[in-house]
Coordinates of C-alpha atoms in Angstrom, one line a residue:
X223 CA -16.0 -6.6 -1.3
X224 CA -14.1 -4.4 -3.8
X225 CA -11.2 -6.8 -3.5
X226 CA -13.4 -9.8 -4.5
X227 CA -15.0 -7.9 -7.4
X228 CA -11.6 -7.0 -8.8
X229 CA -10.8 -10.7 -9.2
X230 CA -14.3 -11.5 -10.6
X231 CA -14.1 -8.8 -13.2
X232 CA -12.3 -10.9 -15.9
X233 CA -15.1 -13.4 -15.7
X234 CA -18.0 -11.0 -15.9
X235 CA -18.7 -12.2 -19.5
X236 CA -18.8 -15.8 -18.5
X237 CA -20.9 -15.0 -15.5
X238 CA -23.3 -13.1 -17.6
X239 CA -23.8 -16.1 -19.9
X240 CA -24.2 -18.4 -16.9
X241 CA -26.7 -16.0 -15.3
X242 CA -28.7 -15.9 -18.5
X243 CA -28.9 -19.7 -18.7
X244 CA -29.7 -19.8 -15.0
X245 CA -32.5 -17.2 -15.6
X246 CA -34.0 -19.3 -18.3
X247 CA -34.0 -22.4 -16.2
X248 CA -35.6 -20.6 -13.2
X249 CA -38.4 -19.2 -15.4
X250 CA -39.1 -22.8 -16.5
X251 CA -39.5 -23.7 -12.8
X252 CA -41.8 -20.8 -12.2
X253 CA -44.0 -21.8 -15.2
X254 CA -44.8 -25.3 -13.9
X255 CA -47.3 -24.3 -11.1
X256 CA -49.0 -21.8 -13.4
X257 CA -49.5 -24.5 -16.1
X258 CA -50.8 -26.9 -13.5
X259 CA -53.3 -24.3 -12.3
X260 CA -54.4 -23.7 -15.9
X261 CA -54.9 -27.4 -16.4
X262 CA -57.0 -27.8 -13.2
X263 CA -59.2 -24.7 -13.7
X264 CA -59.4 -24.4 -17.5
X265 CA -58.5 -27.7 -19.3
X266 CA -60.0 -30.4 -17.1
X267 CA -63.5 -28.8 -16.9
X268 CA -63.6 -29.0 -20.7
X269 CA -63.0 -32.7 -20.5
X270 CA -60.5 -32.6 -23.4
X271 CA -57.9 -35.3 -22.8
X272 CA -55.8 -34.2 -25.8
X273 CA -55.4 -30.8 -24.2
X274 CA -54.4 -32.4 -20.9
X275 CA -51.7 -34.4 -22.7
X276 CA -50.6 -31.3 -24.6
X277 CA -50.1 -29.1 -21.5
X278 CA -48.6 -32.1 -19.7
X279 CA -46.1 -32.4 -22.4
X280 CA -45.3 -28.7 -22.1
X281 CA -44.7 -29.2 -18.4
X282 CA -42.3 -32.1 -19.2
X283 CA -40.4 -29.9 -21.7
X284 CA -40.2 -27.1 -19.1
X285 CA -38.9 -29.6 -16.5
X286 CA -36.2 -30.9 -18.9
X287 CA -35.1 -27.4 -19.9
X288 CA -35.0 -26.4 -16.2
X289 CA -32.8 -29.4 -15.3
X290 CA -30.4 -29.0 -18.3
X291 CA -30.0 -25.2 -17.9
X292 CA -29.4 -25.5 -14.1
X293 CA -26.7 -28.2 -14.7
X294 CA -24.9 -26.1 -17.4
X295 CA -25.2 -22.9 -15.3
X296 CA -23.9 -24.6 -12.1
X297 CA -20.9 -26.0 -14.0
X298 CA -20.1 -22.6 -15.4
X299 CA -20.4 -21.2 -11.9
X300 CA -18.1 -23.9 -10.5
X301 CA -15.4 -23.0 -13.2
X302 CA -15.6 -19.3 -12.3
X303 CA -15.3 -20.1 -8.6
X304 CA -12.3 -22.4 -9.4
X305 CA -10.5 -19.9 -11.6
X306 CA -11.1 -16.9 -9.3
X307 CA -9.8 -18.8 -6.2
X308 CA -6.8 -20.0 -8.2
X309 CA -5.8 -16.5 -9.1
X310 CA -6.4 -15.2 -5.5
X311 CA -4.4 -18.1 -4.1
X312 CA -1.5 -17.6 -6.6
X313 CA -1.4 -13.8 -6.0
X314 CA -1.5 -14.3 -2.2
X315 CA 1.3 -16.9 -2.4
X316 CA 3.4 -14.5 -4.5
X317 CA 2.6 -11.6 -2.1
X318 CA 3.6 -13.7 0.9
X319 CA 6.9 -14.5 -0.8
X320 CA 7.6 -10.8 -1.4
X321 CA 6.7 -9.6 2.2
X322 CA 9.5 -8.3 4.3
X323 CA 10.6 -10.5 7.2
X324 CA 9.1 -7.9 9.6
X325 CA 5.7 -8.2 7.9
X326 CA 5.7 -12.0 8.0
X327 CA 6.5 -11.8 11.8
X328 CA 3.8 -9.3 12.4
X329 CA 1.1 -11.3 10.4
X330 CA 2.6 -14.7 11.7
X331 CA 3.2 -17.8 9.7
X332 CA 0.1 -19.7 11.0
X333 CA -2.1 -16.8 10.0
X334 CA -0.7 -16.7 6.5
X335 CA -1.1 -20.5 6.2
X336 CA -4.8 -20.3 7.2
X337 CA -5.4 -17.4 4.8
X338 CA -3.9 -19.4 2.0
X339 CA -6.0 -22.5 2.8
X340 CA -9.1 -21.9 4.9
X341 CA -9.8 -18.4 3.7
X342 CA -9.4 -19.1 0.0
X343 CA -11.7 -22.1 0.4
X344 CA -14.3 -19.9 2.0
X345 CA -14.0 -17.5 -1.0
X346 CA -14.4 -20.5 -3.3
X347 CA -17.6 -21.5 -1.5
X348 CA -18.9 -17.9 -1.6
X349 CA -18.3 -17.3 -5.3
X350 CA -19.8 -20.6 -6.3
X351 CA -22.9 -20.3 -4.1
X352 CA -23.6 -16.7 -5.0
X353 CA -23.7 -17.7 -8.7
X354 CA -25.8 -20.9 -8.1
X355 CA -28.3 -19.7 -5.5
X356 CA -27.6 -15.9 -5.5
X357 CA -29.3 -15.7 -9.0
X358 CA -31.8 -18.4 -8.8
X359 CA -33.2 -17.7 -5.3
X360 CA -34.0 -14.0 -5.9
X361 CA -35.6 -14.8 -9.3
X362 CA -37.8 -17.5 -7.7
X363 CA -38.7 -15.1 -4.8
X364 CA -39.5 -12.1 -7.0
X365 CA -41.0 -14.1 -9.9
X366 CA -43.1 -16.2 -7.5
X367 CA -44.5 -13.1 -5.8
X368 CA -45.3 -11.5 -9.2
X369 CA -47.1 -14.6 -10.5
X370 CA -49.0 -15.1 -7.3
X371 CA -50.1 -11.5 -7.5
X372 CA -51.5 -12.2 -11.0
X373 CA -53.3 -15.2 -9.6
X374 CA -54.8 -13.7 -6.5
X375 CA -53.8 -10.2 -5.2
X376 CA -55.4 -10.6 -1.8
X377 CA -53.5 -13.8 -1.0
X378 CA -50.3 -12.3 -2.2
X379 CA -50.7 -9.3 0.1
X380 CA -51.2 -11.7 3.0
X381 CA -47.8 -13.2 2.1
X382 CA -46.1 -9.9 1.6
X383 CA -47.1 -8.6 5.0
X384 CA -44.5 -10.9 6.6
X385 CA -41.6 -9.9 4.3
X386 CA -40.6 -6.6 6.1
X387 CA -40.0 -8.3 9.5
X388 CA -38.2 -11.2 7.7
X389 CA -35.8 -8.8 5.9
X390 CA -35.2 -6.9 9.2
X391 CA -34.3 -10.2 11.1
X392 CA -31.9 -11.4 8.3
X393 CA -30.2 -8.0 8.1
X394 CA -29.8 -7.8 11.9
X395 CA -28.4 -11.3 12.3
X396 CA -26.0 -10.9 9.3
X397 CA -24.5 -7.7 10.8
X398 CA -23.6 -9.7 14.0
X399 CA -22.4 -12.7 12.0
X400 CA -19.6 -11.2 9.9
X401 CA -17.4 -10.0 12.9
X402 CA -17.9 -13.3 14.5
X403 CA -16.6 -15.2 11.5
X404 CA -13.5 -12.9 11.6
X405 CA -12.9 -13.9 15.2
X406 CA -13.4 -17.5 14.2
X407 CA -10.6 -17.3 11.6
X408 CA -8.3 -15.7 14.2
X409 CA -8.9 -18.8 16.4
X410 CA -8.1 -21.0 13.3
X411 CA -4.8 -19.1 13.1
X412 CA -4.1 -20.1 16.8
X413 CA -4.9 -23.7 16.1
X414 CA -2.6 -23.8 13.1
X415 CA 0.2 -22.3 15.1
X416 CA -0.3 -24.8 17.9
X417 CA -0.3 -27.8 15.5
X418 CA 2.8 -26.5 13.7
X419 CA 4.7 -26.1 17.0
X420 CA 3.7 -29.6 18.0
X421 CA 4.8 -31.1 14.7
X422 CA 8.1 -29.2 14.6
X423 CA 8.8 -29.9 18.3
X424 CA 7.6 -33.6 18.3
X425 CA 11.0 -34.9 19.3
X426 CA 11.4 -32.4 22.2
X427 CA 7.9 -33.2 23.4
X428 CA 8.6 -36.9 23.5
X429 CA 12.1 -36.5 25.0
X430 CA 10.7 -34.4 27.9
X431 CA 7.6 -36.5 28.3
X432 CA 5.3 -33.5 27.7
X433 CA 2.7 -35.2 25.6
X434 CA 0.0 -34.8 28.2
X435 CA 0.9 -31.1 28.7
X436 CA 0.7 -30.5 24.9
X437 CA -2.6 -32.3 24.7
X438 CA -4.0 -30.0 27.4
X439 CA -2.6 -26.9 25.5
X440 CA -4.1 -28.1 22.2
X441 CA -7.4 -28.9 24.0
X442 CA -7.5 -25.3 25.3
X443 CA -6.9 -23.8 21.8
X444 CA -9.3 -26.3 20.2
X445 CA -12.0 -25.4 22.7
X446 CA -11.5 -21.7 22.0
X447 CA -12.0 -22.4 18.3
X448 CA -15.1 -24.5 19.1
X449 CA -16.5 -21.7 21.2
X450 CA -15.9 -19.1 18.4
X451 CA -17.4 -21.4 15.8
X452 CA -20.4 -22.2 18.0
X453 CA -21.0 -18.5 18.7
X454 CA -20.8 -17.6 15.0
X455 CA -22.8 -20.6 13.8
X456 CA -25.5 -20.2 16.5
X457 CA -25.9 -16.6 15.6
X458 CA -26.4 -17.3 11.9
X459 CA -28.3 -20.5 12.7
X460 CA -31.1 -18.4 14.2
X461 CA -32.0 -17.3 10.7
X462 CA -33.5 -20.5 9.1
X463 CA -35.9 -21.4 12.0
X464 CA -37.1 -17.8 12.2
X465 CA -37.6 -17.8 8.5
X466 CA -39.5 -21.0 8.8
X467 CA -41.7 -19.5 11.5
X468 CA -42.5 -16.3 9.6
X469 CA -43.2 -18.1 6.3
X470 CA -45.2 -20.9 7.9
X471 CA -47.3 -18.4 9.7
X472 CA -47.9 -16.8 6.4
X473 CA -48.8 -20.1 4.9
X474 CA -51.3 -20.7 7.7
X475 CA -52.9 -17.3 7.0
X476 CA -53.0 -18.0 3.3
X477 CA -54.8 -21.3 3.8
X478 CA -57.4 -19.7 6.1
X479 CA -58.0 -16.7 3.8
X480 CA -58.1 -19.0 0.7
X481 CA -60.7 -21.2 2.3
X482 CA -63.0 -18.3 2.8
X483 CA -62.4 -17.1 -0.7
X484 CA -63.0 -20.4 -2.4
X485 CA -66.2 -20.8 -0.3
X486 CA -67.3 -17.3 -1.4
X487 CA -66.4 -18.3 -5.1
X488 CA -63.9 -15.4 -5.2
X489 CA -61.1 -17.7 -6.4
X490 CA -60.7 -21.2 -8.0
X491 CA -59.3 -24.5 -6.5
X492 CA -56.5 -24.6 -9.2
X493 CA -55.3 -21.1 -8.2
X494 CA -55.1 -22.3 -4.5
X495 CA -53.1 -25.3 -5.6
X496 CA -50.7 -23.2 -7.7
X497 CA -50.6 -20.6 -4.9
X498 CA -49.5 -23.1 -2.3
X499 CA -46.9 -24.5 -4.7
X500 CA -45.6 -21.0 -5.3
X501 CA -45.6 -20.4 -1.6
X502 CA -43.3 -23.5 -1.2
X503 CA -41.0 -22.1 -4.0
X504 CA -40.9 -18.7 -2.2
X505 CA -40.2 -20.4 1.1
X506 CA -37.3 -22.4 -0.3
X507 CA -36.0 -19.3 -2.1
X508 CA -36.0 -17.4 1.2
X509 CA -34.2 -20.3 3.0
X510 CA -31.6 -20.3 0.1
X511 CA -31.1 -16.6 0.6
X512 CA -30.5 -17.1 4.3
X513 CA -27.9 -19.8 3.5
X514 CA -26.3 -17.3 1.1
X515 CA -26.1 -14.7 3.8
X516 CA -24.3 -17.2 6.1
X517 CA -21.8 -18.3 3.5
X518 CA -21.4 -14.7 2.2
X519 CA -20.7 -13.4 5.7
X520 CA -17.9 -16.0 6.1
X521 CA -16.6 -15.3 2.6
X522 CA -16.4 -11.5 3.1
X523 CA -14.6 -12.0 6.4
X524 CA -12.1 -14.2 4.6
X525 CA -11.8 -11.8 1.7
X526 CA -11.0 -9.0 4.1
X527 CA -8.2 -11.1 5.7
X528 CA -6.7 -11.9 2.3
X529 CA -7.0 -8.3 1.1
X530 CA -5.1 -7.2 4.2
X531 CA -2.1 -9.2 3.1
X532 CA -2.4 -8.4 -0.6
X533 CA -2.5 -4.7 0.2
X534 CA 0.4 -4.8 2.5
X535 CA 2.9 -2.1 1.3
X536 CA 6.2 -3.3 -0.1
X537 CA 8.7 -2.2 2.6
X538 CA 12.0 -3.2 1.0
X539 CA 11.7 -1.5 -2.4
X540 CA 14.6 -0.1 -4.4
X541 CA 15.3 3.5 -3.2
X542 CA 16.7 5.5 -6.0
X543 CA 17.5 8.5 -3.8
X544 CA 19.8 6.6 -1.5
X545 CA 23.4 7.0 -2.5
X546 CA 26.7 5.8 -1.1
X547 CA 30.4 5.6 -2.0
X548 CA 33.0 3.1 -0.8
X549 CA 36.4 2.0 -2.2
X550 CA 36.0 -1.4 -0.5
X551 CA 33.7 -4.2 -1.7
X552 CA 31.6 -4.4 1.4
X553 CA 31.2 -1.8 4.1
X554 CA 29.0 -1.3 7.2
X555 CA 28.9 2.3 8.2
X556 CA 27.7 2.9 11.8
X557 CA 24.8 0.5 11.3
X558 CA 22.2 0.5 14.1
X559 CA 19.2 -1.8 14.0
X560 CA 16.4 -2.9 16.3
X561 CA 13.6 -5.4 15.6
X562 CA 10.1 -3.9 15.5
X563 CA 9.1 -5.5 18.8
X564 CA 12.5 -5.4 20.6
X565 CA 15.2 -3.0 21.7
X566 CA 18.4 -2.2 19.9
X567 CA 20.0 -5.4 18.6
X568 CA 23.0 -3.8 16.8
X569 CA 24.7 -0.5 17.7
X570 CA 27.2 1.4 15.5
X571 CA 28.5 -1.6 13.6
X572 CA 31.3 -0.5 11.3
X573 CA 33.7 -2.6 9.2
X574 CA 34.9 -3.0 5.6
X575 CA 36.1 -5.8 3.4
X576 CA 37.9 -6.0 0.1
X577 CA 36.6 -8.5 -2.5
X578 CA 37.9 -12.0 -1.7
X579 CA 38.6 -11.3 1.9
X580 CA 37.1 -13.4 4.8
X581 CA 35.3 -11.9 7.8
X582 CA 34.7 -14.1 10.8
X583 CA 32.1 -13.1 13.4
X584 CA 32.0 -14.6 16.8
X585 CA 30.2 -13.8 20.0
X586 CA 27.8 -15.1 22.7
X587 CA 24.2 -16.1 21.8
X588 CA 22.0 -13.1 21.2
X589 CA 25.0 -10.8 20.5
X590 CA 23.7 -9.9 17.0
X591 CA 25.8 -12.2 14.8
X592 CA 22.9 -13.5 12.7
X593 CA 21.3 -10.1 12.5
X594 CA 24.3 -8.8 10.5
X595 CA 23.7 -11.6 8.0
X596 CA 20.0 -10.7 7.8
X597 CA 20.8 -7.0 7.2
X598 CA 23.4 -7.9 4.5
X599 CA 20.8 -10.1 2.8
X600 CA 18.4 -7.2 3.1
X601 CA 15.8 -9.2 5.0
X602 CA 15.6 -6.0 7.1
X603 CA 16.8 -2.4 6.5
X604 CA 19.1 -0.8 9.1
X605 CA 17.4 1.6 11.5
X606 CA 20.3 3.9 11.0
X607 CA 23.6 3.9 9.1
X608 CA 24.4 2.4 5.7
X609 CA 25.4 -1.0 4.2
X610 CA 27.4 -0.6 1.0
X611 CA 28.1 -3.4 -1.5
X612 CA 30.4 -2.8 -4.5
X613 CA 30.1 0.9 -3.7
X614 CA 26.3 1.1 -3.7
X615 CA 23.8 1.2 -0.9
X616 CA 21.9 -2.1 -0.6
X617 CA 18.7 -0.2 -0.8
X618 CA 19.7 1.0 -4.3
X619 CA 19.8 -2.5 -5.7
X620 CA 17.0 -4.3 -7.6
X621 CA 16.3 -7.6 -5.8
X622 CA 16.9 -9.5 -9.1
X623 CA 20.4 -8.0 -9.2
X624 CA 21.2 -8.3 -5.5
X625 CA 20.3 -11.8 -4.5
X626 CA 22.1 -13.7 -7.2
X627 CA 25.4 -12.4 -5.7
X628 CA 24.8 -14.4 -2.5
X629 CA 25.4 -18.0 -1.5
X630 CA 23.9 -18.5 1.9
X631 CA 23.6 -21.0 4.7
X632 CA 21.4 -19.5 7.4
X633 CA 21.3 -20.6 11.0
X634 CA 17.8 -22.0 10.6
X635 CA 17.9 -23.1 7.0
X636 CA 15.5 -25.5 5.3
X637 CA 15.7 -28.6 3.2
X638 CA 12.7 -29.2 1.0
X639 CA 10.9 -32.4 0.2
X640 CA 12.5 -32.9 -3.2
X641 CA 15.5 -34.5 -4.9
X642 CA 19.0 -33.8 -3.7
X643 CA 19.6 -32.2 -7.1
X644 CA 16.8 -29.7 -6.7
X645 CA 17.7 -29.0 -3.1
X646 CA 21.2 -27.9 -4.2
X647 CA 20.3 -26.2 -7.6
X648 CA 17.2 -24.7 -6.0
X649 CA 15.6 -23.6 -9.3
X650 CA 18.9 -22.4 -10.7
X651 CA 20.5 -23.8 -13.9
X652 CA 23.6 -25.8 -13.0
X653 CA 25.0 -28.8 -14.7
X654 CA 25.5 -32.1 -12.9
X655 CA 29.3 -31.5 -13.0
X656 CA 28.8 -28.1 -11.2
X657 CA 26.6 -29.8 -8.6
X658 CA 29.1 -32.5 -8.0
X659 CA 31.9 -29.9 -7.6
X660 CA 29.8 -28.1 -5.0
X661 CA 29.1 -31.5 -3.2
X662 CA 32.9 -32.2 -3.1
X663 CA 33.6 -28.7 -1.9
X664 CA 31.0 -29.1 0.9
X665 CA 32.7 -32.4 2.0
X666 CA 29.5 -34.2 1.1
X667 CA 30.7 -36.6 -1.7
X668 CA 31.5 -39.4 0.8
X669 CA 27.8 -39.9 1.8
X670 CA 26.1 -38.6 -1.4
X671 CA 27.9 -41.2 -3.5
X672 CA 26.4 -43.9 -1.3
X673 CA 22.8 -42.7 -1.6
X674 CA 20.4 -44.6 -3.8
X675 CA 20.1 -42.6 -7.0
X676 CA 22.7 -40.1 -5.7
X677 CA 21.5 -36.7 -7.1
X678 CA 18.0 -38.1 -7.7
X679 CA 17.8 -39.3 -4.1
X680 CA 14.6 -37.9 -2.5
X681 CA 15.0 -35.9 0.6
X682 CA 12.3 -35.6 3.2
X683 CA 10.9 -32.3 4.4
X684 CA 13.5 -30.6 6.7
X685 CA 16.0 -33.3 5.8
X686 CA 14.4 -35.9 8.1
X687 CA 16.2 -38.7 6.4
X688 CA 19.6 -37.1 6.9
X689 CA 21.8 -36.7 9.9
X690 CA 22.6 -33.3 11.3
X691 CA 26.1 -33.2 9.6
X692 CA 24.7 -34.4 6.3
X693 CA 22.0 -31.7 6.3
X694 CA 24.7 -29.0 6.9
X695 CA 26.8 -30.3 4.1
X696 CA 23.8 -30.3 1.7
X697 CA 23.1 -26.7 2.7
X698 CA 26.8 -25.8 2.2
X699 CA 26.7 -27.4 -1.3
X700 CA 23.6 -25.2 -2.1
X701 CA 25.4 -22.1 -1.0
X702 CA 28.8 -22.9 -2.7
X703 CA 27.5 -24.1 -6.1
X704 CA 28.4 -21.7 -8.9
X705 CA 31.1 -19.9 -6.7
X706 CA 28.9 -16.9 -5.6
X707 CA 30.3 -13.4 -5.3
X708 CA 29.5 -13.3 -1.6
X709 CA 29.3 -16.3 0.6
X710 CA 27.5 -16.1 4.0
X711 CA 27.9 -19.1 6.3
X712 CA 25.9 -18.6 9.5
X713 CA 26.9 -21.4 12.0
X714 CA 27.2 -23.7 9.1
X715 CA 29.8 -26.1 10.6
X716 CA 28.3 -26.7 14.1
X717 CA 27.4 -30.3 13.3
X718 CA 30.6 -31.1 11.5
X719 CA 33.6 -32.8 13.2
X720 CA 36.8 -30.9 13.5
X721 CA 38.5 -32.8 10.7
X722 CA 35.7 -32.1 8.2
X723 CA 35.5 -28.5 9.4
X724 CA 39.3 -28.2 8.7
X725 CA 38.9 -29.6 5.2
X726 CA 36.0 -27.2 4.6
X727 CA 38.1 -24.2 5.7
X728 CA 40.9 -25.3 3.3
X729 CA 38.5 -25.4 0.4
X730 CA 37.2 -21.9 1.2
X731 CA 40.8 -20.6 1.2
X732 CA 41.9 -22.4 -2.0
X733 CA 38.9 -22.6 -4.2
X734 CA 36.9 -19.5 -3.3
X735 CA 39.6 -16.9 -3.5
X736 CA 37.5 -14.4 -5.4
X737 CA 34.4 -14.9 -3.2
X738 CA 34.0 -12.5 -0.2
X739 CA 33.2 -14.7 2.7
X740 CA 31.4 -14.0 6.0
X741 CA 31.6 -16.8 8.5
X742 CA 29.5 -16.7 11.6
X743 CA 30.6 -19.3 14.1
X744 CA 30.7 -20.4 17.7
X745 CA 34.0 -22.1 17.3
X746 CA 37.2 -20.1 17.0
X747 CA 38.7 -22.9 14.9
X748 CA 36.1 -22.0 12.1
X749 CA 37.3 -18.4 11.8
X750 CA 40.9 -18.3 12.9
X751 CA 42.2 -17.9 9.4
X752 CA 39.8 -15.0 8.5
X753 CA 41.4 -11.8 7.3
X754 CA 39.3 -9.9 9.9
X755 CA 37.4 -11.2 13.0
X756 CA 34.6 -9.3 14.8
X757 CA 33.9 -10.1 18.4
X758 CA 30.4 -9.1 19.3
X759 CA 28.7 -8.6 22.7
X760 CA 25.3 -7.0 23.3
X761 CA 25.1 -5.8 19.7
X762 CA 28.4 -4.0 19.8
X763 CA 31.8 -4.7 18.4
X764 CA 34.1 -5.3 21.4
X765 CA 37.0 -6.6 19.4
X766 CA 38.2 -6.4 15.8
X767 CA 41.3 -7.7 14.1
X768 CA 43.1 -11.0 13.1
X769 CA 43.1 -14.1 15.2
X770 CA 46.6 -13.3 16.4
X771 CA 45.8 -9.7 17.3
X772 CA 42.7 -10.6 19.3
X773 CA 44.5 -13.4 21.0
X774 CA 47.2 -11.0 22.1
X775 CA 45.0 -8.0 23.1
X776 CA 41.4 -8.9 23.8
X777 CA 40.6 -10.6 27.2
X778 CA 37.1 -11.8 26.1
X779 CA 38.6 -13.5 23.0
X780 CA 41.3 -15.0 25.2
X781 CA 38.7 -16.4 27.5
X782 CA 36.7 -18.0 24.6
X783 CA 39.9 -19.4 23.2
X784 CA 41.0 -20.9 26.6
X785 CA 37.5 -22.4 27.1
X786 CA 37.5 -24.1 23.7
X787 CA 41.1 -25.2 23.4
X788 CA 42.6 -25.2 26.9
X789 CA 45.2 -22.9 25.5
X790 CA 46.5 -25.4 22.9
X791 CA 47.1 -24.2 19.4
X792 CA 44.3 -25.1 16.9
X793 CA 45.3 -27.5 14.2
X794 CA 44.4 -26.2 10.7

């Protein structure tokens, strides 16, 4: 609740104006039955038609004022709900972007997606409804009870006798409802996860003829969500009929008591008409309040989920106290690392590189090659040991100073639904000449020059309208543009033919002399000219040296070489 109030605070002034306008309109609504009772009991008996027209006109004015003020107040409420949700969504999106990779994995991408969409929508509904009905309904309820008390205290006491049990039931049901809505949102997360997996793996599902299996899996997740929604909604749905029951019982009692009182000349017919009208107003106000409780319960559950992300601590902050010293440009000093939910991935990794040198990393799947790149990009911090860049510990860098040093192609990189120009520049300021230079260096000019619009050609999400080799070359161009200080290429040539791969290696040697290069590959041909090669196995370095040294001394490297080339020399 405090989280939501903190976002509403800038709009308190606007909300106060809206509440004042809403208050005025609600008072107009409350005056209408009172005026009607006055006309019936006091004006009509006098047989003064002019007075009837006069008070009828007053009722028309009150109705017009009520309509106009409600429209204005509702529009103001809608704007507050819109602006509040916009700020929450923007802050949540920014927070998700700043989360450490470990935090994203813990929260899960589907959960973050549903918090950005479903949960923010629930908050929008809550903020809007609380302003529209949360002000109007209590005023109608309290004001209606007050006016009925002035009309006939006995009948009002009959009505009030049912309120304690009504309040008890609403409170009891609401306490059960809020946790159920939290569980419902967790089921929404699972549904989003399943849909994302199906969309991402659509080709695999079709290739393996697993459509029926996926339908059954989706049906199970969907049914679990339906069950959670049903449980939550059924729990909260008990409130309106119970409210109807209590208030209609009250109405029945009021009609019986009023009949005796009119017969005994203790009250007037106009008062009874007004009282029944006020009773209807009070009934509708109570029903509105129960609706608010339902929406409010869902909104609070969603606000708690969003607050949990917003309040996540920032794990990868700059650490001033961390120091380090190295004469080389890049150094790993006995780096050990394990993922939060797994065992040790890297153990005692140690190597150093001078600026402009090339490091090749090779090894079996799961040996920790990509983890080294993630640590160097500071997506994670080492469990133990140090990583030094230009003589400073990575943890001692501001993110704004660290990341511009890198040009990166990750193993599972992303192409966005945007123009080719924007996919390569990626929000950075480069001229078209610089972009074309990067395209040529990435061996992509041949196909880019044939695209309609060339740099303005629109790429589909994940590069769906490109082949595998074309996607890799676009990603290479993104990494190579601007000649970054440190170039990390993680399995970036796996979809390239040997001739294109050879030309790419030549470009790296000749045109990126000042860039320190880390090339992670499955093929020895991609790294044979590196100044240093690391051979990994089980998260440990089992071989280190140049291609010639490893080929002469390391049996594992020799086996990989034999398996890939048959013992023949690799053509540059």
